[in-house]
Amino acid sequence: MNNQTKKVLILGGGIAGLTAAWELSRQNISVELVEKSCFLGGHAIGFTCKATDKCQQCGACSVEDMLKNVVNEPLINVHLRTEIKELKKSSQFNITLTKSDIELPDSQIKNLPSGKAAKGFSKYNNPLYVTESDKDKMGSSCEITADAVIVATGYSPFDPNRKSTYGYGKWKNVITGLDLENIIRENGSLVRPSDGQKPQKVAFIQCVGSRDERLGNLWCSEVCCPYAMRMAGTVKHDNPNAEITMFYIDIQNSGKEFPVFYEKIKQNIRFVRTIPVDIYPLENNGLELRHMAEEEGSPSSESFDLVVLSVGIMPGKDSSKLSAITGIPVNQDGFLDNEITCCSCSSSAKSTQTSQPITSSQSASSIAGLFVAGTAKGPAGIASSMADAGKTAFEAMKYLGVMK
Ligand code: SF4
Ligand code: SF4
């Protein structure tokens, strides 16, 4: 069989979508890769290298590598600033795509002689420059026919403004982990937004938006513990005099290497088991953080130069809309559920990553040939998302009859 006659449409150009596209193309299957934003690579393409004296295995460089593979692969046709409008299934999938109204990101806008353009974080996004003139095409639609569809639309970071007592957006030196990435990428090391100076006392607050009963977000985001620890290690490596404290309620053990990594990081980072209540501004843009430490049993406060909020992984903003368009159910937490009929023999591919099981009031999708990959179905790090996308691509190939 000539696999090139088979075509798969992938929604989402983050690490899961890129990996699935690449795996399919390696089997000579054509891919239409649809990304709503201006660039490929998702959140992870903006992540910096966390190496200290050695590689911290954060996975950020795999995203760049995968992006390079995809943009150089002729079998993968990329549609940027594009989203799905309609999906119909007959013998194949008929998908209507439309140009999204996403604006060029301010921070990345370049003024070129030909007009305004935005450049992605990766050098491999360069061939995919998005210019203002693309606005002309906005609202235009096109129809695509595909033999299978993979939804890999990713997650949304928790909006820190919802934890108003932490003062995000109000106090300059309260930032999120994603802000921290941006600061390090732009400045080469961590500096305070207020004055460009290296902070000497840094606090990380874990579980912001996750494991929070009041918000109704009971799940663990799984990645923010190892992520924050790697970040703290990088900051400490860059500035050995920095004092770093991590406020936590639990530590998520992720992988067999984690216990050793955790023991090592504890030698340099102070861990305090509590979740801070609120943050107040001090003179010189310092911050006072109030908390009730478990071991102390009474309220205490401490001043810091910078506070990093480890915001959790939330369902993608478009999950409900995508569920309505594709028929894939969402679970109790709002992630797309993967309990769908995954091949013509009606076997089921139940996600192991979903945060909560599907409820009896929700019906599983019965559309064969429709798959979900990566963080669209629940929290996962870069390596897990890539592994899941590879597995999903394999399931899609089985469905297409190109793999046994
Ligand atoms: S895995 Fe992470 S720490 Fe290691 S080299 Fe790649 S980006 Fe750097
Ligand atoms: S990974 Fe860690 S910080 Fe993130 S939600 Fe789980 S316990 Fe909290």
GROMACS .gro file of C-alpha atoms and ligand atoms in nm:
model
  420
    1MET     CA    1   0.000   0.000   0.000
    2ASN     CA    2   0.121   0.349  -0.079
    3ASN     CA    3   0.081   0.519   0.258
    4GLN     CA    4   0.117   0.859   0.096
    5THR     CA    5  -0.240   0.825  -0.025
    6LYS     CA    6  -0.339   0.833   0.345
    7LYS     CA    7  -0.381   1.166   0.511
    8VAL     CA    8  -0.413   1.261   0.878
    9LEU     CA    9  -0.521   1.600   1.004
   10ILE     CA   10  -0.366   1.709   1.334
   11LEU     CA   11  -0.515   1.990   1.539
   12GLY     CA   12  -0.247   2.159   1.747
   13GLY     CA   13   0.117   2.236   1.665
   14GLY     CA   14   0.264   2.199   2.015
   15ILE     CA   15   0.504   1.922   2.107
   16ALA     CA   16   0.237   1.647   2.090
   17GLY     CA   17   0.110   1.762   1.749
   18LEU     CA   18   0.464   1.797   1.614
   19THR     CA   19   0.563   1.451   1.739
   20ALA     CA   20   0.252   1.283   1.599
   21ALA     CA   21   0.302   1.460   1.264
   22TRP     CA   22   0.665   1.351   1.245
   23GLU     CA   23   0.591   0.989   1.337
   24LEU     CA   24   0.317   0.968   1.071
   25SER     CA   25   0.535   1.127   0.803
   26ARG     CA   26   0.806   0.871   0.872
   27GLN     CA   27   0.558   0.608   0.757
   28ASN     CA   28   0.498   0.810   0.440
   29ILE     CA   29   0.158   0.939   0.557
   30SER     CA   30   0.064   1.295   0.457
   31VAL     CA   31  -0.018   1.530   0.741
   32GLU     CA   32  -0.214   1.853   0.755
   33LEU     CA   33  -0.092   2.024   1.073
   34VAL     CA   34  -0.330   2.294   1.194
   35GLU     CA   35  -0.217   2.549   1.454
   36LYS     CA   36  -0.440   2.823   1.589
   37SER     CA   37  -0.162   3.059   1.696
   38CYS     CA   38   0.105   3.230   1.486
   39PHE     CA   39   0.374   2.968   1.556
   40LEU     CA   40   0.447   2.603   1.598
   41GLY     CA   41   0.592   2.464   1.920
   42GLY     CA   42   0.323   2.549   2.177
   43HIS     CA   43   0.422   2.664   2.526
   44ALA     CA   44   0.730   2.443   2.536
   45ILE     CA   45   0.911   2.611   2.245
   46GLY     CA   46   0.961   2.913   2.473
   47PHE     CA   47   1.129   2.705   2.745
   48THR     CA   48   1.496   2.766   2.812
   49CYS     CA   49   1.771   2.512   2.874
   50LYS     CA   50   1.793   2.425   3.248
   51ALA     CA   51   2.143   2.275   3.234
   52THR     CA   52   2.365   2.356   3.530
   53ASP     CA   53   2.699   2.177   3.541
   54LYS     CA   54   2.516   1.905   3.352
   55CYS     CA   55   2.199   1.848   3.154
   56GLN     CA   56   1.887   1.852   3.377
   57GLN     CA   57   1.685   1.654   3.122
   58CYS     CA   58   1.415   1.917   3.101
   59GLY     CA   59   1.335   1.819   2.743
   60ALA     CA   60   1.326   2.176   2.607
   61CYS     CA   61   1.579   2.100   2.332
   62SER     CA   62   1.367   1.810   2.205
   63VAL     CA   63   1.098   2.060   2.112
   64GLU     CA   64   1.341   2.258   1.896
   65ASP     CA   65   1.464   1.934   1.738
   66MET     CA   66   1.113   1.817   1.662
   67LEU     CA   67   1.020   2.154   1.516
   68LYS     CA   68   1.321   2.134   1.285
   69ASN     CA   69   1.209   1.787   1.169
   70VAL     CA   70   0.858   1.906   1.098
   71VAL     CA   71   0.935   2.228   0.908
   72ASN     CA   72   1.179   2.037   0.685
   73GLU     CA   73   0.941   1.750   0.608
   74PRO     CA   74   0.759   1.790   0.275
   75LEU     CA   75   0.485   1.547   0.375
   76ILE     CA   76   0.374   1.782   0.654
   77ASN     CA   77   0.168   2.077   0.539
   78VAL     CA   78   0.145   2.346   0.809
   79HIS     CA   79  -0.156   2.579   0.849
   80LEU     CA   80  -0.080   2.860   1.096
   81ARG     CA   81  -0.336   3.092   1.252
   82THR     CA   82  -0.598   2.840   1.152
   83GLU     CA   83  -0.869   2.660   1.348
   84ILE     CA   84  -1.135   2.401   1.293
   85LYS     CA   85  -1.487   2.513   1.220
   86GLU     CA   86  -1.663   2.190   1.134
   87LEU     CA   87  -1.594   1.818   1.122
   88LYS     CA   88  -1.809   1.560   0.946
   89LYS     CA   89  -1.749   1.190   0.914
   90SER     CA   90  -1.858   0.974   0.624
   91SER     CA   91  -1.612   0.724   0.481
   92GLN     CA   92  -1.348   0.990   0.555
   93PHE     CA   93  -1.339   1.306   0.766
   94ASN     CA   94  -1.443   1.629   0.598
   95ILE     CA   95  -1.302   1.921   0.792
   96THR     CA   96  -1.370   2.289   0.744
   97LEU     CA   97  -1.085   2.512   0.855
   98THR     CA   98  -1.100   2.886   0.905
   99LYS     CA   99  -0.836   3.153   0.969
  100SER     CA  100  -0.822   3.241   1.340
  101ASP     CA  101  -0.829   3.601   1.461
  102ILE     CA  102  -0.523   3.560   1.686
  103GLU     CA  103  -0.323   3.882   1.702
  104LEU     CA  104   0.052   3.895   1.653
  105PRO     CA  105   0.213   3.867   1.998
  106ASP     CA  106   0.337   4.215   2.102
  107SER     CA  107   0.657   4.085   2.256
  108GLN     CA  108   0.763   3.924   1.930
  109ILE     CA  109   0.662   4.187   1.678
  110LYS     CA  110   0.940   4.305   1.448
  111ASN     CA  111   0.910   4.604   1.220
  112LEU     CA  112   1.036   4.499   0.880
  113PRO     CA  113   1.053   4.710   0.563
  114SER     CA  114   0.766   4.497   0.431
  115GLY     CA  115   0.552   4.574   0.737
  116LYS     CA  116   0.500   4.427   1.082
  117ALA     CA  117   0.591   4.065   1.141
  118ALA     CA  118   0.624   3.837   1.440
  119LYS     CA  119   0.902   3.588   1.488
  120GLY     CA  120   0.871   3.269   1.687
  121PHE     CA  121   1.102   3.170   1.972
  122SER     CA  122   1.273   2.906   1.764
  123LYS     CA  123   1.499   2.969   1.467
  124TYR     CA  124   1.296   2.699   1.295
  125ASN     CA  125   0.994   2.923   1.313
  126ASN     CA  126   1.177   3.168   1.088
  127PRO     CA  127   1.048   3.019   0.764
  128LEU     CA  128   0.705   3.057   0.919
  129TYR     CA  129   0.714   3.431   0.973
  130VAL     CA  130   0.361   3.557   1.020
  131THR     CA  131   0.292   3.904   0.888
  132GLU     CA  132   0.013   4.151   0.927
  133SER     CA  133  -0.085   4.090   0.567
  134ASP     CA  134  -0.214   3.750   0.675
  135LYS     CA  135  -0.500   3.943   0.829
  136ASP     CA  136  -0.633   3.977   0.475
  137LYS     CA  137  -0.709   3.609   0.474
  138MET     CA  138  -0.885   3.620   0.810
  139GLY     CA  139  -1.224   3.452   0.808
  140SER     CA  140  -1.145   3.264   0.488
  141SER     CA  141  -1.228   2.893   0.497
  142CYS     CA  142  -1.099   2.582   0.328
  143GLU     CA  143  -1.213   2.219   0.318
  144ILE     CA  144  -0.981   1.926   0.383
  145THR     CA  145  -1.050   1.557   0.359
  146ALA     CA  146  -0.854   1.326   0.591
  147ASP     CA  147  -0.855   0.958   0.681
  148ALA     CA  148  -0.798   1.020   1.053
  149VAL     CA  149  -0.785   1.317   1.291
  150ILE     CA  150  -0.563   1.368   1.597
  151VAL     CA  151  -0.657   1.638   1.845
  152ALA     CA  152  -0.342   1.767   2.018
  153THR     CA  153  -0.455   2.113   2.118
  154GLY     CA  154  -0.267   2.121   2.447
  155TYR     CA  155  -0.343   2.298   2.774
  156SER     CA  156  -0.389   2.648   2.912
  157PRO     CA  157  -0.177   2.766   3.204
  158PHE     CA  158  -0.378   2.860   3.513
  159ASP     CA  159  -0.463   3.230   3.516
  160PRO     CA  160  -0.276   3.362   3.825
  161ASN     CA  161  -0.514   3.659   3.850
  162ARG     CA  162  -0.766   3.413   3.993
  163LYS     CA  163  -0.548   3.389   4.307
  164SER     CA  164  -0.581   3.758   4.373
  165THR     CA  165  -0.414   3.752   4.717
  166TYR     CA  166  -0.080   3.681   4.547
  167GLY     CA  167  -0.094   4.014   4.363
  168TYR     CA  168   0.007   3.889   4.020
  169GLY     CA  169  -0.017   4.179   3.775
  170LYS     CA  170  -0.020   4.420   4.072
  171TRP     CA  171   0.324   4.363   4.223
  172LYS     CA  172   0.594   4.366   3.955
  173ASN     CA  173   0.809   4.101   4.118
  174VAL     CA  174   0.539   3.837   4.142
  175ILE     CA  175   0.582   3.632   3.825
  176THR     CA  176   0.481   3.291   3.689
  177GLY     CA  177   0.709   3.009   3.577
  178LEU     CA  178   0.639   3.106   3.215
  179ASP     CA  179   0.738   3.467   3.292
  180LEU     CA  180   1.057   3.330   3.446
  181GLU     CA  181   1.135   3.149   3.119
  182ASN     CA  182   1.085   3.473   2.924
  183ILE     CA  183   1.306   3.672   3.161
  184ILE     CA  184   1.590   3.420   3.140
  185ARG     CA  185   1.562   3.393   2.763
  186GLU     CA  186   1.570   3.769   2.717
  187ASN     CA  187   1.835   3.853   2.980
  188GLY     CA  188   2.048   3.540   2.999
  189SER     CA  189   1.971   3.504   3.372
  190LEU     CA  190   1.698   3.573   3.625
  191VAL     CA  191   1.653   3.944   3.698
  192ARG     CA  192   1.375   4.128   3.877
  193PRO     CA  193   1.119   4.290   3.648
  194SER     CA  194   1.118   4.600   3.873
  195ASP     CA  195   1.487   4.693   3.849
  196GLY     CA  196   1.675   4.442   3.635
  197GLN     CA  197   1.881   4.329   3.937
  198LYS     CA  198   1.948   3.967   4.028
  199PRO     CA  199   1.721   3.870   4.319
  200GLN     CA  200   1.895   3.734   4.629
  201LYS     CA  201   1.588   3.585   4.797
  202VAL     CA  202   1.352   3.397   4.571
  203ALA     CA  203   1.035   3.208   4.666
  204PHE     CA  204   0.855   2.952   4.456
  205ILE     CA  205   0.490   2.888   4.543
  206GLN     CA  206   0.374   2.547   4.426
  207CYS     CA  207   0.028   2.422   4.333
  208VAL     CA  208  -0.105   2.761   4.217
  209GLY     CA  209  -0.438   2.669   4.059
  210SER     CA  210  -0.392   2.294   4.108
  211ARG     CA  211  -0.501   2.076   4.401
  212ASP     CA  212  -0.724   2.361   4.505
  213GLU     CA  213  -1.064   2.268   4.640
  214ARG     CA  214  -1.191   2.625   4.644
  215LEU     CA  215  -1.124   2.657   4.271
  216GLY     CA  216  -1.264   2.311   4.205
  217ASN     CA  217  -0.930   2.206   4.052
  218LEU     CA  218  -0.850   1.892   4.245
  219TRP     CA  219  -0.594   1.743   4.010
  220CYS     CA  220  -0.218   1.755   4.040
  221SER     CA  221  -0.056   1.919   3.738
  222GLU     CA  222   0.227   1.666   3.766
  223VAL     CA  223   0.495   1.874   3.597
  224CYS     CA  224   0.530   2.184   3.815
  225CYS     CA  225   0.730   2.017   4.096
  226PRO     CA  226   1.014   1.888   3.879
  227TYR     CA  227   0.988   2.199   3.661
  228ALA     CA  228   1.022   2.444   3.954
  229MET     CA  229   1.305   2.241   4.106
  230ARG     CA  230   1.500   2.243   3.780
  231MET     CA  231   1.436   2.616   3.749
  232ALA     CA  232   1.547   2.675   4.109
  233GLY     CA  233   1.862   2.471   4.037
  234THR     CA  234   1.935   2.686   3.732
  235VAL     CA  235   1.888   3.009   3.929
  236LYS     CA  236   2.113   2.882   4.208
  237HIS     CA  237   2.377   2.771   3.958
  238ASP     CA  238   2.374   3.117   3.799
  239ASN     CA  239   2.381   3.296   4.135
  240PRO     CA  240   2.523   3.066   4.408
  241ASN     CA  241   2.451   3.329   4.676
  242ALA     CA  242   2.079   3.331   4.605
  243GLU     CA  243   1.855   3.190   4.879
  244ILE     CA  244   1.572   2.992   4.731
  245THR     CA  245   1.266   2.869   4.921
  246MET     CA  246   1.000   2.644   4.783
  247PHE     CA  247   0.656   2.655   4.948
  248TYR     CA  248   0.468   2.333   4.880
  249ILE     CA  249   0.193   2.106   5.003
  250ASP     CA  250   0.316   1.791   4.839
  251ILE     CA  251   0.596   1.688   4.609
  252GLN     CA  252   0.501   1.504   4.296
  253ASN     CA  253   0.739   1.217   4.234
  254SER     CA  254   0.788   1.203   3.859
  255GLY     CA  255   0.992   0.920   3.725
  256LYS     CA  256   1.258   0.689   3.860
  257GLU     CA  257   1.534   0.952   3.850
  258PHE     CA  258   1.329   1.194   4.058
  259PRO     CA  259   1.412   1.076   4.415
  260VAL     CA  260   1.786   1.121   4.354
  261PHE     CA  261   1.728   1.458   4.189
  262TYR     CA  262   1.506   1.568   4.482
  263GLU     CA  263   1.763   1.465   4.742
  264LYS     CA  264   2.030   1.662   4.557
  265ILE     CA  265   1.822   1.974   4.511
  266LYS     CA  266   1.729   1.976   4.884
  267GLN     CA  267   2.093   2.049   4.963
  268ASN     CA  268   2.060   2.391   4.799
  269ILE     CA  269   1.693   2.480   4.825
  270ARG     CA  270   1.488   2.529   5.141
  271PHE     CA  271   1.153   2.348   5.137
  272VAL     CA  272   0.869   2.479   5.357
  273ARG     CA  273   0.551   2.277   5.375
  274THR     CA  274   0.270   2.529   5.351
  275ILE     CA  275   0.082   2.727   5.093
  276PRO     CA  276   0.126   3.102   5.147
  277VAL     CA  277  -0.188   3.301   5.218
  278ASP     CA  278  -0.103   3.637   5.065
  279ILE     CA  279   0.172   3.867   4.943
  280TYR     CA  280   0.218   4.236   5.027
  281PRO     CA  281   0.452   4.493   4.870
  282LEU     CA  282   0.749   4.626   5.065
  283GLU     CA  283   0.982   4.915   4.999
  284ASN     CA  284   1.214   4.878   4.701
  285ASN     CA  285   0.971   4.644   4.535
  286GLY     CA  286   1.033   4.370   4.790
  287LEU     CA  287   0.752   4.133   4.882
  288GLU     CA  288   0.623   4.011   5.214
  289LEU     CA  289   0.485   3.662   5.199
  290ARG     CA  290   0.257   3.544   5.480
  291HIS     CA  291   0.217   3.178   5.555
  292MET     CA  292   0.140   2.924   5.820
  293ALA     CA  293   0.429   2.679   5.816
  294GLU     CA  294   0.333   2.328   5.923
  295GLU     CA  295   0.630   2.287   6.154
  296GLU     CA  296   0.586   2.629   6.320
  297GLY     CA  297   0.209   2.607   6.372
  298SER     CA  298   0.163   2.983   6.387
  299PRO     CA  299   0.141   3.253   6.121
  300SER     CA  300   0.469   3.393   6.004
  301SER     CA  301   0.588   3.620   5.731
  302GLU     CA  302   0.907   3.651   5.537
  303SER     CA  303   1.038   3.898   5.283
  304PHE     CA  304   1.157   3.805   4.935
  305ASP     CA  305   1.296   3.990   4.634
  306LEU     CA  306   1.099   3.785   4.385
  307VAL     CA  307   0.813   3.532   4.400
  308VAL     CA  308   0.753   3.273   4.130
  309LEU     CA  309   0.405   3.120   4.105
  310SER     CA  310   0.409   2.762   3.979
  311VAL     CA  311   0.083   2.782   3.787
  312GLY     CA  312  -0.090   2.456   3.703
  313ILE     CA  313  -0.205   2.290   3.383
  314MET     CA  314  -0.567   2.363   3.297
  315PRO     CA  315  -0.779   2.226   3.010
  316GLY     CA  316  -0.721   2.405   2.681
  317LYS     CA  317  -0.937   2.716   2.644
  318ASP     CA  318  -1.108   2.563   2.342
  319SER     CA  319  -1.179   2.221   2.493
  320SER     CA  320  -1.557   2.266   2.515
  321LYS     CA  321  -1.574   2.412   2.166
  322LEU     CA  322  -1.363   2.128   2.028
  323SER     CA  323  -1.577   1.878   2.211
  324ALA     CA  324  -1.887   2.023   2.046
  325ILE     CA  325  -1.725   2.019   1.701
  326THR     CA  326  -1.561   1.676   1.718
  327GLY     CA  327  -1.792   1.482   1.951
  328ILE     CA  328  -1.505   1.393   2.186
  329PRO     CA  329  -1.636   1.419   2.543
  330VAL     CA  330  -1.468   1.623   2.813
  331ASN     CA  331  -1.412   1.471   3.154
  332GLN     CA  332  -1.514   1.619   3.490
  333ASP     CA  333  -1.213   1.849   3.489
  334GLY     CA  334  -1.270   1.976   3.137
  335PHE     CA  335  -0.993   1.785   2.959
  336LEU     CA  336  -1.080   1.604   2.638
  337ASP     CA  337  -1.133   1.240   2.719
  338ASN     CA  338  -0.972   0.978   2.506
  339GLU     CA  339  -1.213   0.695   2.562
  340ILE     CA  340  -1.308   0.664   2.201
  341THR     CA  341  -1.332   0.384   1.958
  342CYS     CA  342  -0.983   0.393   1.818
  343CYS     CA  343  -0.993   0.147   1.532
  344SER     CA  344  -1.226  -0.038   1.307
  345CYS     CA  345  -1.220  -0.342   1.538
  346SER     CA  346  -1.377  -0.118   1.806
  347SER     CA  347  -1.100  -0.154   2.064
  348SER     CA  348  -1.078   0.137   2.301
  349ALA     CA  349  -0.785   0.367   2.380
  350LYS     CA  350  -0.852   0.491   2.731
  351SER     CA  351  -0.614   0.763   2.839
  352THR     CA  352  -0.402   0.698   3.144
  353GLN     CA  353  -0.336   1.069   3.179
  354THR     CA  354  -0.688   1.197   3.236
  355SER     CA  355  -0.735   1.368   3.566
  356GLN     CA  356  -1.082   1.232   3.644
  357PRO     CA  357  -1.278   0.944   3.491
  358ILE     CA  358  -1.557   1.020   3.252
  359THR     CA  359  -1.896   1.048   3.421
  360SER     CA  360  -2.195   0.832   3.340
  361SER     CA  361  -2.378   1.138   3.208
  362GLN     CA  362  -2.113   1.183   2.940
  363SER     CA  363  -2.111   0.955   2.643
  364ALA     CA  364  -1.786   0.836   2.492
  365SER     CA  365  -1.728   0.936   2.134
  366SER     CA  366  -1.787   0.653   1.891
  367ILE     CA  367  -1.620   0.817   1.597
  368ALA     CA  368  -1.359   0.577   1.469
  369GLY     CA  369  -1.041   0.744   1.349
  370LEU     CA  370  -1.055   1.034   1.594
  371PHE     CA  371  -0.776   1.046   1.855
  372VAL     CA  372  -0.654   1.272   2.135
  373ALA     CA  373  -0.286   1.320   2.221
  374GLY     CA  374  -0.076   1.503   2.480
  375THR     CA  375  -0.193   1.756   2.735
  376ALA     CA  376  -0.531   1.805   2.566
  377LYS     CA  377  -0.635   1.506   2.776
  378GLY     CA  378  -0.455   1.589   3.100
  379PRO     CA  379  -0.132   1.714   3.257
  380ALA     CA  380   0.194   1.583   3.115
  381GLY     CA  381   0.552   1.702   3.073
  382ILE     CA  382   0.744   1.727   2.747
  383ALA     CA  383   0.876   1.369   2.750
  384SER     CA  384   0.536   1.220   2.843
  385SER     CA  385   0.357   1.428   2.580
  386MET     CA  386   0.602   1.308   2.315
  387ALA     CA  387   0.563   0.947   2.423
  388ASP     CA  388   0.186   0.977   2.423
  389ALA     CA  389   0.185   1.143   2.080
  390GLY     CA  390   0.403   0.864   1.942
  391LYS     CA  391   0.162   0.607   2.084
  392THR     CA  392  -0.136   0.794   1.942
  393ALA     CA  393   0.026   0.817   1.597
  394PHE     CA  394   0.078   0.442   1.615
  395GLU     CA  395  -0.291   0.389   1.702
  396ALA     CA  396  -0.385   0.610   1.408
  397MET     CA  397  -0.161   0.404   1.178
  398LYS     CA  398  -0.328   0.086   1.302
  399TYR     CA  399  -0.665   0.241   1.227
  400LEU     CA  400  -0.543   0.331   0.876
  401GLY     CA  401  -0.423  -0.024   0.826
  402VAL     CA  402  -0.059   0.074   0.776
  403MET     CA  403   0.053  -0.092   1.104
  404LYS     CA  404  -0.048  -0.416   1.259
  405SF4     S1  405   1.738   1.851   2.809
  405SF4    FE1  406   1.710   2.055   2.895
  405SF4     S2  407   1.887   2.086   3.027
  405SF4    FE2  408   1.939   1.918   2.892
  405SF4     S3  409   2.045   2.015   2.718
  405SF4    FE3  410   1.829   1.993   2.663
  405SF4     S4  411   1.739   2.189   2.716
  405SF4    FE4  412   1.935   2.176   2.827
  406SF4     S1  413   0.325   1.885   4.039
  406SF4    FE1  414   0.373   1.962   4.243
  406SF4     S2  415   0.328   2.182   4.228
  406SF4    FE2  416   0.228   2.087   4.056
  406SF4     S3  417   0.021   2.048   4.127
  406SF4    FE3  418   0.139   1.861   4.164
  406SF4     S4  419   0.213   1.876   4.373
  406SF4    FE4  420   0.146   2.081   4.309
   0.00000   0.00000   0.00000
